[in-house]
Amino acid sequence: MYSRAQQNSIIFVPIIAGSLSSISSVALIASILRSKVKLHRAVRRIIFGFCTYDVVYSIALNLATFVAPKGEALYAIGNIGTCDAQGFFIYVGYLGSILYNVSLAMYYLCTIRFSLSERTFRERIEPFCHLISIVSSLAIAIFLLAKKSFNLDGRERFCYISATPKECLYNDDIQCERGSKMSLSYALWFSIIPFATVFIIILLSMFTIIIATVVRQKESSDRWCISKGSDDSDDSDYESCLMKVLTWCFGKKEQTGSSNHEARTDNPDIDISKAPNRPLIEKLDQKYQPKSLPTSSKNEILRTLPTTSKNERIHSLVASDAKQVRITQVSSGNHVSSLRSSGRSNASDPHAFDLKKMRASKVVVKKELTEEDSRKLAKSINSVHDGYDEELQILRTSQAIAKPKIAPSRSGTQEDPFKFDLKVVRQSIRRESLVTRLNEEITPKQGTSLRTLHRSTKKKASRPKKSIEERASLQCLLYISTFIFCYIVPVIQQFVMYNKEDQPIFALALIGVTTIPLQGFLMALVYTGPYVRSIKDSHPEYSWFKRFVEVIKSGGDQD
């Protein structure tokens, strides 16, 4: 029999843990609903269902012995109806939460091990996860409620599957007032066996995910390794040998020739023409020598040189094409012949060009222009002249022309790629504003020491980059670890004390009633962990609680 202080500890410690868990689950639900993705992903819907059942379980557990029939337990002020209600909601929350843990493990198992897509999991597997979790918990709880099996448990902690008085479960001579002698069997079938099944499935999923991740990492590393003794490497060995031969014949000999040329300056007895494979190199050079230089007719620049005379206009057209360099007169219908030889330097090099000589040449319009023609000509020349003087305008115009017309990434549809959706655009603006605000806060605030910034930057740089599969595997293992941590002690206690009237060891009982309600709190830590760590890298001066609050407010995560 526990002392009064031990009984108080067993009653009030779960209330503290359950309150923390319920607050964390409510915050996680609010974070999911406030986020941009909301419930559009399967993992979010599963975690949302778990948090809902965890809130029900934690609130019902926080009532402790206060709702038990008066006189049956310490601080009991309730009646049979309140005890039935507490037992009903505790069982629904308990079974629903552990079944959603299985659903979460199945989600990661299907996506990591079997590489199922989000759509395939959503259409084929996820409906059964929600159906089994919701229907089974409600159906069994209603059955137990009809059998009057929700009573104060044998350890006087809360109302659960039991009978009144508890001595009737172990003594055939004592009749049960509420419930029946089958209450122990009900507890075994509907509480212990489902939990054991869930526990085994989760453990198998964890080991399968670990093995799959390790095997894929091994395959990806072996993909880049070359096995020298394998038959598959014959082609690669042949190619490498061929490359070595070609490099020795063509690349190495040029270096040898240059070195021989340097040596020949010191020693005149060495002749480079006597190098090995020299005839082959000369033959290849003659065979693959380009016949003509590449030309281009683009990138023409019109330069206008204004003169003092009203009827004279000097135009020079400087072309990058080496074949045609001409100066053309711009007038209303009258053209002069092209001056081809004014820009040529000599006949031996047809590609030579003297820009200074070309600009010095002039072409004078001999015909008198009318006043209207002069006005049009001046307007066209000035517009071209002004346009080419403003280089920024040219740059912007070219960028606008070269910019491809693509449909908005989040507004268009497959039928109409350029459809404008105001709601989607607003969501994108909110998301971009959040990212901008976080990026602006990267600048160290006043009070942040340089040592702290240097330590955080060095830690971030030294941290190895993980793939998406590795991050998902780590997240799944953390979820499973929280489940095992919360239920391992109660499982040990249940198997040790099953079918025994004696109360368990106080330490085991206290740890068991403390860890089970903490699952919602630990789930919230795991769910928001990646985003909290990312904020820590950019804001090392923030405390953990402040980072956690920022994540809940923004609804951000990295699932």
Coordinates of C-alpha atoms in Angstrom, one line a residue:
M1 CA 0.0 0.0 0.0
Y2 CA 1.3 3.4 -1.0
S3 CA 1.8 6.2 1.5
R4 CA -0.2 9.4 1.3
A5 CA 2.7 11.3 -0.2
Q6 CA 3.3 8.5 -2.8
Q7 CA -0.4 8.6 -3.7
N8 CA -0.3 12.4 -4.2
S9 CA 2.7 12.0 -6.5
I10 CA 0.9 9.4 -8.6
I11 CA -2.2 11.6 -8.8
F12 CA -0.7 15.0 -9.5
V13 CA 2.4 14.3 -11.5
P14 CA 0.3 12.9 -14.5
I15 CA -1.8 16.0 -14.3
I16 CA 1.3 18.2 -14.9
A17 CA 2.5 15.9 -17.7
G18 CA -0.9 15.7 -19.3
S19 CA -1.4 19.4 -19.2
L20 CA 1.9 19.9 -21.0
S21 CA 1.0 17.3 -23.6
S22 CA -2.5 18.7 -24.2
I23 CA -1.1 22.2 -24.7
S24 CA 1.6 21.0 -27.1
S25 CA -1.0 19.0 -29.1
V26 CA -3.3 22.0 -29.4
A27 CA -0.4 24.2 -30.4
L28 CA 0.6 21.6 -33.1
I29 CA -3.0 21.4 -34.4
A30 CA -3.1 25.2 -34.6
S31 CA 0.3 25.3 -36.4
I32 CA -0.9 22.8 -39.0
L33 CA -4.1 24.7 -39.6
R34 CA -2.2 28.0 -39.9
S35 CA 0.4 26.8 -42.3
K36 CA 0.1 27.2 -46.1
V37 CA 0.0 23.5 -46.7
K38 CA -2.6 22.8 -44.0
L39 CA -3.9 19.2 -44.4
H40 CA -2.9 18.7 -48.0
R41 CA -0.3 16.1 -47.1
A42 CA -0.8 12.6 -45.7
V43 CA 1.8 13.0 -42.9
R44 CA 0.0 16.2 -41.7
R45 CA -3.3 14.5 -41.6
I46 CA -1.9 11.6 -39.7
I47 CA -0.2 13.8 -37.1
F48 CA -3.4 15.9 -36.9
G49 CA -5.4 12.8 -36.0
F50 CA -2.8 11.7 -33.4
C51 CA -2.9 15.2 -31.8
T52 CA -6.7 15.1 -31.7
Y53 CA -6.8 11.8 -29.9
D54 CA -3.9 12.9 -27.6
V55 CA -5.8 16.0 -26.5
V56 CA -8.8 13.8 -25.6
Y57 CA -6.6 11.3 -23.7
S58 CA -4.7 14.0 -21.9
I59 CA -7.7 16.0 -20.8
A60 CA -9.5 12.8 -19.6
L61 CA -6.3 11.7 -17.7
N62 CA -5.9 15.1 -16.0
L63 CA -9.2 14.5 -14.2
A64 CA -7.4 11.7 -12.2
T65 CA -9.4 10.5 -9.3
F66 CA -11.6 13.6 -9.0
V67 CA -14.4 12.1 -11.2
A68 CA -14.4 8.7 -9.5
P69 CA -17.4 7.8 -7.3
K70 CA -17.2 9.5 -4.0
G71 CA -15.5 7.5 -1.2
E72 CA -13.7 5.0 -3.6
A73 CA -10.5 6.9 -3.9
L74 CA -8.5 9.9 -2.7
Y75 CA -10.0 13.2 -3.7
A76 CA -12.9 11.4 -5.4
I77 CA -16.0 13.7 -5.7
G78 CA -17.7 12.2 -8.8
N79 CA -20.2 9.5 -9.5
I80 CA -20.7 6.5 -11.8
G81 CA -21.6 8.6 -14.8
T82 CA -18.4 10.8 -14.6
C83 CA -16.3 7.6 -14.1
D84 CA -17.8 6.0 -17.2
A85 CA -17.2 9.2 -19.2
Q86 CA -13.5 9.4 -18.1
G87 CA -12.9 5.7 -18.8
F88 CA -14.6 6.0 -22.3
F89 CA -12.5 9.0 -23.3
I90 CA -9.3 7.6 -21.9
Y91 CA -9.8 4.4 -23.9
V92 CA -10.7 6.2 -27.1
G93 CA -7.7 8.5 -26.8
Y94 CA -5.4 5.7 -25.9
L95 CA -6.3 3.3 -28.7
G96 CA -6.7 6.1 -31.3
S97 CA -3.3 7.6 -30.5
I98 CA -1.4 4.3 -30.7
L99 CA -3.1 3.3 -34.0
Y100 CA -2.2 6.7 -35.5
N101 CA 1.4 5.9 -34.4
V102 CA 1.2 2.8 -36.5
S103 CA -0.2 4.8 -39.4
L104 CA 2.7 7.2 -39.2
A105 CA 5.2 4.3 -39.2
M106 CA 3.4 2.8 -42.2
Y107 CA 3.6 6.1 -44.0
Y108 CA 7.4 6.3 -43.7
L109 CA 7.7 2.6 -44.4
C110 CA 5.8 3.0 -47.7
T111 CA 7.5 6.1 -48.8
I112 CA 11.1 5.2 -47.8
R113 CA 11.2 1.4 -48.3
F114 CA 8.7 0.8 -51.1
S115 CA 9.1 4.3 -52.7
L116 CA 5.3 4.9 -52.9
S117 CA 4.3 8.4 -54.1
E118 CA 2.1 10.7 -52.0
R119 CA -0.8 10.2 -54.3
T120 CA -0.6 6.4 -54.2
F121 CA -0.5 6.3 -50.4
R122 CA -3.3 8.8 -50.2
E123 CA -5.6 6.8 -52.4
R124 CA -4.8 3.2 -51.4
I125 CA -3.5 3.1 -47.8
E126 CA -4.4 6.3 -45.9
P127 CA -8.2 5.7 -45.9
F128 CA -7.8 2.4 -44.1
C129 CA -5.4 4.1 -41.6
H130 CA -8.1 6.7 -40.6
L131 CA -10.9 4.1 -40.8
I132 CA -9.2 1.6 -38.5
S133 CA -8.1 4.2 -36.0
I134 CA -11.5 6.0 -35.7
V135 CA -13.9 3.1 -36.0
S136 CA -12.1 0.5 -33.8
S137 CA -11.5 2.9 -30.9
L138 CA -15.1 4.1 -30.9
A139 CA -16.6 0.6 -31.4
I140 CA -14.6 -1.1 -28.6
A141 CA -15.2 1.8 -26.2
I142 CA -18.9 1.7 -26.8
F143 CA -18.9 -2.1 -26.2
L144 CA -17.0 -1.7 -22.9
L145 CA -19.4 1.1 -21.9
A146 CA -22.3 -1.2 -22.5
K147 CA -20.7 -3.9 -20.4
K148 CA -20.2 -1.4 -17.5
S149 CA -16.5 -2.2 -17.6
F150 CA -15.3 1.3 -16.9
N151 CA -14.6 1.6 -13.2
L152 CA -11.8 2.8 -10.9
D153 CA -8.8 0.8 -11.7
G154 CA -7.0 -1.4 -9.2
R155 CA -4.2 1.1 -8.5
E156 CA -6.7 3.9 -7.8
R157 CA -5.3 6.3 -10.4
F158 CA -8.3 6.8 -12.8
C159 CA -11.3 5.0 -14.2
Y160 CA -10.4 2.4 -16.8
I161 CA -11.2 -1.3 -17.6
S162 CA -11.9 -2.8 -14.3
A163 CA -14.7 -4.0 -11.9
T164 CA -16.1 -2.9 -8.6
P165 CA -15.1 -4.0 -6.1
K166 CA -11.7 -4.9 -7.4
E167 CA -11.4 -7.9 -5.1
C168 CA -14.0 -9.7 -7.2
L169 CA -11.5 -10.1 -10.0
Y170 CA -9.3 -12.3 -7.9
N171 CA -11.7 -14.0 -5.6
D172 CA -14.5 -16.2 -6.9
D173 CA -16.5 -15.9 -3.7
I174 CA -17.0 -12.1 -4.1
Q175 CA -19.6 -10.9 -6.6
C176 CA -18.9 -7.9 -8.8
E177 CA -21.3 -5.0 -8.4
R178 CA -20.3 -3.3 -11.7
G179 CA -18.6 -5.0 -14.5
S180 CA -17.8 -8.6 -14.4
K181 CA -15.0 -11.1 -13.9
M182 CA -14.4 -10.8 -17.6
S183 CA -12.9 -7.3 -17.1
L184 CA -9.3 -8.8 -16.9
S185 CA -10.0 -10.6 -20.2
Y186 CA -11.3 -7.4 -21.7
A187 CA -8.2 -5.6 -20.6
L188 CA -6.1 -8.3 -22.2
W189 CA -8.0 -8.4 -25.5
F190 CA -8.8 -4.8 -26.0
S191 CA -5.8 -3.1 -24.3
I192 CA -2.7 -5.3 -24.0
I193 CA -2.9 -7.3 -27.2
P194 CA -3.6 -4.3 -29.5
F195 CA -0.7 -2.4 -27.8
A196 CA 1.6 -5.4 -28.2
T197 CA 0.6 -5.7 -31.9
V198 CA 1.2 -2.0 -32.5
F199 CA 4.6 -2.2 -30.6
I200 CA 5.8 -5.1 -32.8
I201 CA 4.6 -3.4 -36.1
I202 CA 6.4 -0.2 -35.1
L203 CA 9.6 -2.0 -34.2
L204 CA 9.6 -4.0 -37.5
S205 CA 9.0 -0.8 -39.4
M206 CA 11.9 0.9 -37.7
F207 CA 14.3 -1.9 -38.5
T208 CA 13.1 -2.1 -42.1
I209 CA 13.5 1.6 -42.6
I210 CA 17.0 1.5 -41.1
I211 CA 18.1 -1.5 -43.3
A212 CA 16.6 0.1 -46.4
T213 CA 18.4 3.4 -45.7
V214 CA 21.7 1.7 -45.2
V215 CA 21.3 -0.5 -48.3
R216 CA 20.5 2.5 -50.5
Q217 CA 23.4 4.5 -49.2
K218 CA 25.6 1.5 -49.9
E219 CA 24.2 1.2 -53.5
S220 CA 24.6 4.9 -54.1
S221 CA 28.2 4.8 -52.9
D222 CA 29.0 1.7 -55.0
R223 CA 27.6 3.4 -58.0
W224 CA 30.5 5.8 -58.1
C225 CA 33.2 3.2 -57.4
I226 CA 35.1 1.3 -60.1
S227 CA 35.7 -2.3 -59.5
K228 CA 39.0 -3.3 -61.2
G229 CA 38.4 -7.0 -61.2
S230 CA 34.8 -7.0 -62.6
D231 CA 33.9 -7.8 -66.2
D232 CA 31.7 -4.7 -66.3
S233 CA 34.7 -2.5 -66.2
D234 CA 36.2 -3.7 -69.5
D235 CA 34.6 -0.9 -71.5
S236 CA 35.7 1.7 -69.1
D237 CA 39.2 0.3 -69.0
Y238 CA 39.3 0.3 -72.8
E239 CA 38.2 3.9 -72.9
S240 CA 40.7 5.0 -70.3
C241 CA 43.5 3.3 -72.2
L242 CA 42.4 4.9 -75.4
M243 CA 42.3 8.3 -73.8
K244 CA 45.8 7.8 -72.4
V245 CA 47.1 6.9 -75.9
L246 CA 45.4 9.9 -77.5
T247 CA 46.7 12.2 -74.8
W248 CA 50.2 10.8 -75.2
C249 CA 50.1 11.2 -79.0
F250 CA 48.5 14.6 -79.2
G251 CA 48.7 16.4 -75.9
K252 CA 51.9 15.2 -74.5
K253 CA 53.9 15.7 -77.7
E254 CA 53.0 19.4 -77.9
Q255 CA 54.4 19.7 -74.4
T256 CA 57.4 17.7 -75.5
G257 CA 57.8 19.9 -78.5
S258 CA 57.7 23.1 -76.4
S259 CA 60.2 21.6 -74.0
N260 CA 62.4 20.5 -76.9
H261 CA 62.1 24.0 -78.4
E262 CA 63.3 25.5 -75.1
A263 CA 66.1 22.9 -75.0
R264 CA 66.9 23.7 -78.6
T265 CA 67.6 27.3 -77.7
D266 CA 70.3 26.0 -75.3
N267 CA 71.5 23.1 -77.4
P268 CA 71.4 23.6 -81.2
D269 CA 72.0 19.9 -81.9
I270 CA 68.4 19.0 -81.0
D271 CA 65.9 19.2 -83.8
I272 CA 62.2 19.2 -83.1
S273 CA 61.4 17.8 -86.5
K274 CA 62.9 14.5 -85.4
A275 CA 60.3 14.0 -82.6
P276 CA 58.3 10.7 -82.8
N277 CA 54.9 10.7 -84.5
R278 CA 55.6 14.2 -86.0
P279 CA 54.4 13.3 -89.5
L280 CA 51.1 12.0 -88.1
I281 CA 50.5 15.2 -86.2
E282 CA 51.3 17.4 -89.2
K283 CA 48.9 15.3 -91.3
L284 CA 46.1 15.6 -88.8
D285 CA 46.7 19.4 -88.6
Q286 CA 46.4 19.8 -92.4
K287 CA 43.3 17.6 -92.5
Y288 CA 41.3 19.4 -89.8
Q289 CA 42.5 22.9 -90.5
P290 CA 39.6 25.3 -90.7
K291 CA 39.0 26.6 -94.3
S292 CA 37.8 30.1 -93.3
L293 CA 37.3 32.2 -90.3
P294 CA 33.8 32.3 -88.9
T295 CA 31.8 35.4 -89.8
S296 CA 28.8 37.0 -88.3
S297 CA 26.3 39.6 -89.6
K298 CA 25.0 40.5 -86.2
N299 CA 25.9 43.2 -83.6
E300 CA 25.7 46.1 -86.0
I301 CA 25.9 49.5 -84.5
L302 CA 24.5 52.6 -86.2
R303 CA 26.5 55.7 -85.3
T304 CA 25.3 59.1 -86.4
L305 CA 27.7 62.0 -86.8
P306 CA 25.8 65.3 -87.0
T307 CA 27.2 68.1 -89.1
T308 CA 26.7 71.9 -89.3
S309 CA 25.0 71.8 -92.7
K310 CA 21.3 71.2 -92.7
N311 CA 21.2 69.1 -95.9
E312 CA 24.2 67.0 -95.0
R313 CA 23.9 63.8 -93.0
I314 CA 26.9 61.5 -92.3
H315 CA 26.1 57.9 -91.4
S316 CA 28.6 55.1 -90.7
L317 CA 27.5 51.6 -90.4
V318 CA 30.2 49.6 -88.5
A319 CA 29.6 45.9 -89.0
S320 CA 31.2 43.0 -87.3
D321 CA 31.0 41.0 -90.5
A322 CA 34.5 41.0 -91.9
K323 CA 33.3 40.5 -95.5
Q324 CA 31.2 43.6 -95.8
V325 CA 32.0 47.0 -94.3
R326 CA 30.2 49.7 -96.0
I327 CA 29.0 53.3 -95.4
T328 CA 25.5 53.9 -96.6
Q329 CA 23.7 57.3 -97.0
V330 CA 20.3 57.6 -95.4
S331 CA 18.1 59.8 -97.4
S332 CA 14.6 59.9 -98.9
G333 CA 15.0 57.6 -101.9
N334 CA 18.5 58.4 -102.9
H335 CA 21.4 56.0 -102.2
V336 CA 25.1 56.3 -103.0
S337 CA 27.3 53.4 -103.8
S338 CA 29.1 51.5 -101.1
L339 CA 32.6 52.4 -100.3
R340 CA 34.3 49.0 -99.8
S341 CA 37.9 49.9 -100.0
S342 CA 37.9 52.8 -97.5
G343 CA 38.0 50.4 -94.5
R344 CA 40.4 47.9 -95.9
S345 CA 44.0 48.0 -94.7
N346 CA 45.7 45.9 -97.4
A347 CA 44.9 43.3 -99.9
S348 CA 47.0 40.5 -98.3
D349 CA 44.7 40.4 -95.3
P350 CA 41.1 40.7 -96.4
H351 CA 39.9 40.5 -92.8
A352 CA 41.8 43.6 -91.6
F353 CA 39.8 46.6 -90.7
D354 CA 40.7 50.2 -89.9
L355 CA 37.9 51.7 -87.8
K356 CA 39.6 55.1 -87.6
K357 CA 39.9 55.4 -91.4
M358 CA 36.3 54.3 -91.8
R359 CA 35.0 57.0 -89.4
A360 CA 37.1 59.7 -91.2
S361 CA 35.3 59.0 -94.5
K362 CA 32.3 61.2 -95.4
V363 CA 29.4 60.8 -97.8
V364 CA 27.6 64.0 -98.7
V365 CA 24.1 64.0 -100.0
K366 CA 24.1 66.0 -103.3
K367 CA 20.3 66.2 -103.7
E368 CA 18.5 69.0 -101.9
L369 CA 16.0 67.6 -99.5
T370 CA 12.6 69.2 -99.0
E371 CA 11.6 70.6 -95.7
E372 CA 9.3 67.7 -94.9
D373 CA 11.9 65.1 -95.8
S374 CA 14.5 66.9 -93.7
R375 CA 12.1 67.0 -90.7
K376 CA 11.3 63.2 -91.0
L377 CA 15.0 62.4 -91.5
A378 CA 16.1 64.4 -88.5
K379 CA 13.4 62.8 -86.3
S380 CA 14.4 59.3 -87.3
I381 CA 18.1 60.0 -86.9
N382 CA 17.6 61.7 -83.5
S383 CA 15.5 58.8 -82.2
V384 CA 18.1 56.3 -83.3
H385 CA 20.9 58.5 -81.9
D386 CA 19.1 58.9 -78.5
G387 CA 18.3 55.2 -78.3
Y388 CA 21.9 54.1 -78.7
D389 CA 23.2 56.7 -76.3
E390 CA 21.2 55.3 -73.5
E391 CA 22.8 52.0 -72.8
L392 CA 20.6 51.2 -69.9
Q393 CA 17.5 51.5 -72.1
I394 CA 19.0 49.1 -74.6
L395 CA 19.8 46.6 -71.8
R396 CA 16.3 46.8 -70.4
T397 CA 14.7 46.4 -73.8
S398 CA 16.8 43.4 -74.6
Q399 CA 16.1 41.8 -71.3
A400 CA 12.4 42.3 -71.8
I401 CA 12.5 40.8 -75.3
A402 CA 14.7 37.9 -74.2
K403 CA 12.6 37.1 -71.1
P404 CA 10.5 34.0 -71.8
K405 CA 6.8 34.2 -71.3
I406 CA 6.1 31.5 -68.7
A407 CA 3.0 30.8 -66.8
P408 CA 2.8 31.7 -63.2
S409 CA 4.0 28.7 -61.1
R410 CA 1.0 28.7 -58.7
S411 CA -1.7 30.6 -60.6
G412 CA -2.0 28.8 -63.9
T413 CA -3.7 25.5 -64.7
Q414 CA -3.1 22.9 -67.2
E415 CA -6.0 24.1 -69.4
D416 CA -5.1 27.8 -69.1
P417 CA -1.5 28.3 -68.1
F418 CA -1.9 32.0 -67.8
K419 CA -5.0 32.0 -65.7
F420 CA -4.7 34.4 -62.7
D421 CA -5.9 33.2 -59.3
L422 CA -6.0 36.0 -56.8
K423 CA -6.2 33.6 -53.8
V424 CA -3.1 31.6 -54.9
V425 CA -1.2 34.8 -55.5
R426 CA -2.0 36.1 -52.1
Q427 CA -0.8 32.9 -50.5
S428 CA 2.4 33.2 -52.4
I429 CA 2.8 36.8 -51.3
R430 CA 2.3 35.7 -47.6
R431 CA 4.8 32.9 -48.0
E432 CA 7.4 35.2 -49.6
S433 CA 6.9 37.8 -46.9
L434 CA 7.6 35.2 -44.3
V435 CA 10.7 34.1 -46.0
T436 CA 11.8 37.8 -46.5
R437 CA 11.2 38.5 -42.8
L438 CA 13.2 35.5 -41.7
N439 CA 16.0 36.5 -44.1
E440 CA 16.1 40.0 -42.9
E441 CA 16.5 38.8 -39.4
I442 CA 19.6 36.9 -40.3
T443 CA 21.6 40.2 -39.8
P444 CA 23.0 40.0 -36.2
K445 CA 21.1 42.1 -33.8
Q446 CA 22.5 44.3 -31.2
G447 CA 23.8 42.3 -28.3
T448 CA 24.9 39.3 -30.3
S449 CA 28.5 38.5 -29.7
L450 CA 30.9 37.8 -32.6
R451 CA 32.0 34.6 -30.8
T452 CA 28.4 33.3 -30.9
L453 CA 28.0 34.1 -34.5
H454 CA 31.3 32.5 -35.4
R455 CA 30.5 29.4 -33.5
S456 CA 27.1 29.0 -35.1
T457 CA 28.5 29.7 -38.6
K458 CA 31.3 27.2 -38.1
K459 CA 28.9 24.6 -36.8
K460 CA 26.6 25.1 -39.8
A461 CA 29.4 24.8 -42.2
S462 CA 30.9 21.7 -40.7
R463 CA 27.5 20.0 -40.6
P464 CA 27.2 17.3 -43.3
K465 CA 24.4 17.8 -45.8
K466 CA 21.8 15.1 -45.6
S467 CA 19.6 13.8 -48.4
I468 CA 15.8 13.9 -48.3
E469 CA 15.7 10.2 -47.7
E470 CA 18.1 10.5 -44.7
R471 CA 16.1 13.3 -43.2
A472 CA 12.8 11.4 -43.6
S473 CA 14.4 8.3 -42.0
L474 CA 15.7 10.3 -39.1
Q475 CA 12.3 11.9 -38.6
C476 CA 10.6 8.5 -38.6
L477 CA 13.0 7.1 -36.1
L478 CA 12.5 10.0 -33.8
Y479 CA 8.7 9.5 -33.9
I480 CA 9.1 5.8 -33.2
S481 CA 11.6 6.6 -30.4
T482 CA 9.1 8.8 -28.7
F483 CA 6.5 6.1 -28.7
I484 CA 8.9 3.5 -27.3
F485 CA 10.1 5.9 -24.6
C486 CA 6.6 6.7 -23.5
Y487 CA 5.3 3.1 -23.3
I488 CA 8.3 0.9 -22.5
V489 CA 8.0 1.3 -18.7
P490 CA 4.2 0.7 -18.6
V491 CA 4.6 -2.4 -20.8
I492 CA 7.2 -3.8 -18.4
Q493 CA 5.0 -2.9 -15.5
Q494 CA 1.9 -4.5 -17.1
F495 CA 3.6 -7.8 -17.9
V496 CA 5.2 -8.0 -14.4
M497 CA 2.0 -7.2 -12.5
Y498 CA -0.6 -8.9 -14.8
N499 CA -3.1 -11.1 -12.8
K500 CA -1.6 -10.0 -9.5
E501 CA -3.4 -8.1 -6.8
D502 CA -0.3 -6.5 -5.4
Q503 CA 0.5 -2.9 -6.4
P504 CA 3.7 -2.4 -8.5
I505 CA 6.9 -0.8 -7.3
F506 CA 6.4 2.9 -6.7
A507 CA 9.2 4.0 -9.0
L508 CA 7.8 2.0 -11.9
A509 CA 4.3 3.3 -11.3
L510 CA 5.4 6.9 -11.1
I511 CA 7.5 6.7 -14.3
G512 CA 4.7 4.9 -16.1
V513 CA 2.1 7.5 -15.2
T514 CA 4.5 10.3 -16.2
T515 CA 5.9 9.1 -19.5
I516 CA 2.5 8.1 -21.2
P517 CA 1.0 11.6 -21.1
L518 CA 4.2 13.2 -22.4
Q519 CA 3.8 11.7 -25.9
G520 CA 2.0 14.7 -27.3
F521 CA 4.7 17.0 -26.0
L522 CA 7.5 14.8 -27.5
M523 CA 5.6 14.5 -30.8
A524 CA 5.5 18.3 -31.1
L525 CA 9.2 18.5 -30.4
V526 CA 10.0 16.0 -33.1
Y527 CA 7.6 17.6 -35.6
T528 CA 8.9 21.1 -35.3
G529 CA 12.5 20.0 -34.7
P530 CA 13.9 20.6 -38.2
Y531 CA 12.5 24.1 -38.5
V532 CA 13.5 25.0 -35.0
R533 CA 17.1 24.0 -35.8
S534 CA 17.1 26.0 -39.0
I535 CA 16.0 29.1 -37.1
K536 CA 18.8 28.4 -34.6
D537 CA 21.4 28.5 -37.4
S538 CA 20.2 32.0 -38.4
H539 CA 19.4 33.3 -35.0
P540 CA 21.8 31.9 -32.4
E541 CA 20.7 34.5 -29.9
Y542 CA 17.1 33.2 -29.8
S543 CA 16.2 30.9 -26.9
W544 CA 14.6 27.5 -27.6
F545 CA 11.2 28.6 -26.4
K546 CA 11.2 31.7 -28.7
R547 CA 12.2 29.6 -31.7
F548 CA 9.4 27.1 -30.9
V549 CA 6.9 29.9 -30.6
E550 CA 8.0 31.3 -33.9
V551 CA 7.5 28.0 -35.6
I552 CA 4.0 27.6 -34.1
K553 CA 3.0 31.1 -35.2
S554 CA 4.3 30.7 -38.7
G555 CA 3.0 27.2 -39.1
G556 CA 6.3 26.2 -40.7
D557 CA 7.9 22.8 -40.6
Q558 CA 10.1 20.6 -42.8
D559 CA 8.1 17.4 -43.0

